[in-house]
Tab-separated table of C-alpha atoms in Angstrom:
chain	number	residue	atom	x	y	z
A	1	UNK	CA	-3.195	-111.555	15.401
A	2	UNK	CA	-2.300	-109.106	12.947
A	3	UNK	CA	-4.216	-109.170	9.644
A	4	UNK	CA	-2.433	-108.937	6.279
A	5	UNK	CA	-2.077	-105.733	5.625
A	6	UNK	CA	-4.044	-104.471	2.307
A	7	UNK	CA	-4.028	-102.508	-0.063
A	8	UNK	CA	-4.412	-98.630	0.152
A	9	UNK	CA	-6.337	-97.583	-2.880
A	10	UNK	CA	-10.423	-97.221	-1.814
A	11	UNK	CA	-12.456	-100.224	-2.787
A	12	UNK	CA	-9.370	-102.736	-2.948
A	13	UNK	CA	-9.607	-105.742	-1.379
A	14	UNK	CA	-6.213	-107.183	-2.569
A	15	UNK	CA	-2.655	-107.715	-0.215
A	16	UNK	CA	0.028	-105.273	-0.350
A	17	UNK	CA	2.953	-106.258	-1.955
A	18	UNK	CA	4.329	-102.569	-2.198
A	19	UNK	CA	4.962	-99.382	-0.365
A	20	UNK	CA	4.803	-96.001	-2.128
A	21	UNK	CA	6.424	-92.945	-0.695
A	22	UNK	CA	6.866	-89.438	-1.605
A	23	UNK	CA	9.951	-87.478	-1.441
A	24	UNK	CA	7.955	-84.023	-2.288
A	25	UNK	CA	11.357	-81.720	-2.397
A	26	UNK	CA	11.956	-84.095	-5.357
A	27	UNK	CA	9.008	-83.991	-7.040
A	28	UNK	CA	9.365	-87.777	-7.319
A	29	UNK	CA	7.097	-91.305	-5.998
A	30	UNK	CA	8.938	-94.326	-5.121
A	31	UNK	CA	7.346	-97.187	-5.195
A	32	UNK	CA	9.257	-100.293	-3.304
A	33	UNK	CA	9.286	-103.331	-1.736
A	34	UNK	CA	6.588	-103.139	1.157
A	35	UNK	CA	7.953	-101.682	4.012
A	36	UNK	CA	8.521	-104.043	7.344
A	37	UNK	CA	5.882	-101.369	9.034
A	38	UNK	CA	3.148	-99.312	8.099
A	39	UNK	CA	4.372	-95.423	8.139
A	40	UNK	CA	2.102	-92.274	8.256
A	41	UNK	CA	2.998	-91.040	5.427
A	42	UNK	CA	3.510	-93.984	3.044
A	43	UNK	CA	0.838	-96.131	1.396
A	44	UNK	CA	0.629	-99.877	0.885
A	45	UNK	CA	-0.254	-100.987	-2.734
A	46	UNK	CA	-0.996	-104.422	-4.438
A	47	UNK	CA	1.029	-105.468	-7.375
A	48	UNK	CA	-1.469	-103.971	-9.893
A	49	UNK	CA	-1.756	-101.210	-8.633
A	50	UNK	CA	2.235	-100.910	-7.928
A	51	UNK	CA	2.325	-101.461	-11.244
A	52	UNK	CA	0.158	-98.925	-12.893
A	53	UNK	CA	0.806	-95.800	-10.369
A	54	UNK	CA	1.336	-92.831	-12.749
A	55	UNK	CA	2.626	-89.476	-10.920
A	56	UNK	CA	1.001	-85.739	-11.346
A	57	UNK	CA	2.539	-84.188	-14.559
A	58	UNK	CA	6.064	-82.815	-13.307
A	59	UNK	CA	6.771	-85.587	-11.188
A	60	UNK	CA	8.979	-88.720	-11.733
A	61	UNK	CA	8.309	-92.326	-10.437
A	62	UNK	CA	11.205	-94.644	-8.985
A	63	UNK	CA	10.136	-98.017	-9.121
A	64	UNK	CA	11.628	-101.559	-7.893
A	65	UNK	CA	12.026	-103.476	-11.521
A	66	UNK	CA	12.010	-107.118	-9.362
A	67	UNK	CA	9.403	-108.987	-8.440
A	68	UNK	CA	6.648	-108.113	-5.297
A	69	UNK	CA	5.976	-110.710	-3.050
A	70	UNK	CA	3.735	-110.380	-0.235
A	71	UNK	CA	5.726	-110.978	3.277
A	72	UNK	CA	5.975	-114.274	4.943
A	73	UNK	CA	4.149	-114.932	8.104
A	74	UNK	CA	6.482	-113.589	10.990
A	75	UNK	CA	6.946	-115.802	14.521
A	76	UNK	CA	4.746	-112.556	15.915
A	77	UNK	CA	1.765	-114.091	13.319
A	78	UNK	CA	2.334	-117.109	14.530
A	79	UNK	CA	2.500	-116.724	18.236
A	80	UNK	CA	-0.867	-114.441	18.275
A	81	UNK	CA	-2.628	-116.684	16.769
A	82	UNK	CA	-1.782	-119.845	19.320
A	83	UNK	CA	-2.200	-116.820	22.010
A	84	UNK	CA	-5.799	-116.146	20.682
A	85	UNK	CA	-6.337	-120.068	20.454
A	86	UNK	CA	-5.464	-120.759	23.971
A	87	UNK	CA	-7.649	-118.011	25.503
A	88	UNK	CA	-10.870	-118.676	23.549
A	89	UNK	CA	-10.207	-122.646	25.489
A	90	UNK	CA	-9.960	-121.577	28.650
A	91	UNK	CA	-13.365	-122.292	30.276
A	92	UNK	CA	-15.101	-118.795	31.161
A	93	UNK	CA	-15.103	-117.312	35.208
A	94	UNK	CA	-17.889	-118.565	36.956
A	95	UNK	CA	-20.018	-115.321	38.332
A	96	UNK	CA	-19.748	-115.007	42.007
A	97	UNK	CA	-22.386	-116.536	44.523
A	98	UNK	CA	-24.187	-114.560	46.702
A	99	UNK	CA	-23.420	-115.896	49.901
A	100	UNK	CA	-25.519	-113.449	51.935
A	101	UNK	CA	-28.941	-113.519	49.989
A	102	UNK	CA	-29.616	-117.219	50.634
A	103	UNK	CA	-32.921	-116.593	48.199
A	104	UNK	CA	-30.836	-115.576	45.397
A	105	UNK	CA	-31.019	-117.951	42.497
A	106	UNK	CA	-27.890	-119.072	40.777
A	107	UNK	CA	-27.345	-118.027	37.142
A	108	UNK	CA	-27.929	-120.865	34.785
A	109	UNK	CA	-25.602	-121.553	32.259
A	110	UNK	CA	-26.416	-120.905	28.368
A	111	UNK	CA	-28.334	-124.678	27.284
A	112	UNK	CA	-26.117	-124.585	24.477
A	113	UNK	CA	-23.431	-126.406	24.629
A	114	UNK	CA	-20.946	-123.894	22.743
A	115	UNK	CA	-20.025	-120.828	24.476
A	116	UNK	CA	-19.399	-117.602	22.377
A	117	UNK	CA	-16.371	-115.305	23.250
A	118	UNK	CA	-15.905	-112.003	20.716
A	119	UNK	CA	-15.797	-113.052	17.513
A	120	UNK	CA	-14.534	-117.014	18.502
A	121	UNK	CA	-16.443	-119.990	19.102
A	122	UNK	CA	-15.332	-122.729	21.651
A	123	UNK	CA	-16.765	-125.975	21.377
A	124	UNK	CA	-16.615	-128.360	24.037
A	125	UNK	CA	-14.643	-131.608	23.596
A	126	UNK	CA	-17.071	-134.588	22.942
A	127	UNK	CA	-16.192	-137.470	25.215
């Protein structure tokens, strides 16, 4: 699932709400709406600091007057996460038996009764 994505200024934890741009032949920053994807050369912002951008001396800023708002969640959102859901239930492979080493012992399974798949937890149904 894709995460929100944040702001672009070091150290800021906050949503972006805003996408700034530079049009360098110009000499001017725009500062919009955030973009529907993340570009190279643009930089996501949160509302205070969409606010406050100031440009180097020479430059002009072009900024939306309306409201930011971060996106809604899209269908994508949505569908990743009930993707991510129904593969961290699906019960893990079982490791192969060694038919030809009749000595071989057969892995045991973990005594715990939750099983631990990258960074999600499944946790057996209780009957």
């Amino acid at each position: 699932m894709r995460s929100p994505r944040r702001c672009s200024r070091n150290g800021c934890p906050r949503q972006a709400v805003a996408t700034l741009t530079y049009v360098y032949n110009e000499s001017t920053a725009v500062v919009g709406p955030l973009a529907a994807f993340a570009e190279p050369h643009t930089y996501d912002l949160c509302e205070p600091h969409a606010r406050s951008l100031t440009a180097p001396r020479g430059w002009e800023v072009v900024r939306h007057e309306g409201e930011f708002e971060p996106p809604p969640p899209t269908t994508d959102d949505l569908v990743a996460l009930a993707e991510a859901v129904r593969e961290a239930a699906r019960p893990a492979p079982r490791p192969p038996q060694d038919d030809q080493n009749p000595n071989a012992q057969a892995s045991t399974p973990p005594s715990s009764a939750t099983s631990r798949r990258g960074h999600l937890r499944v946790i057996p149904p209780s009957h």
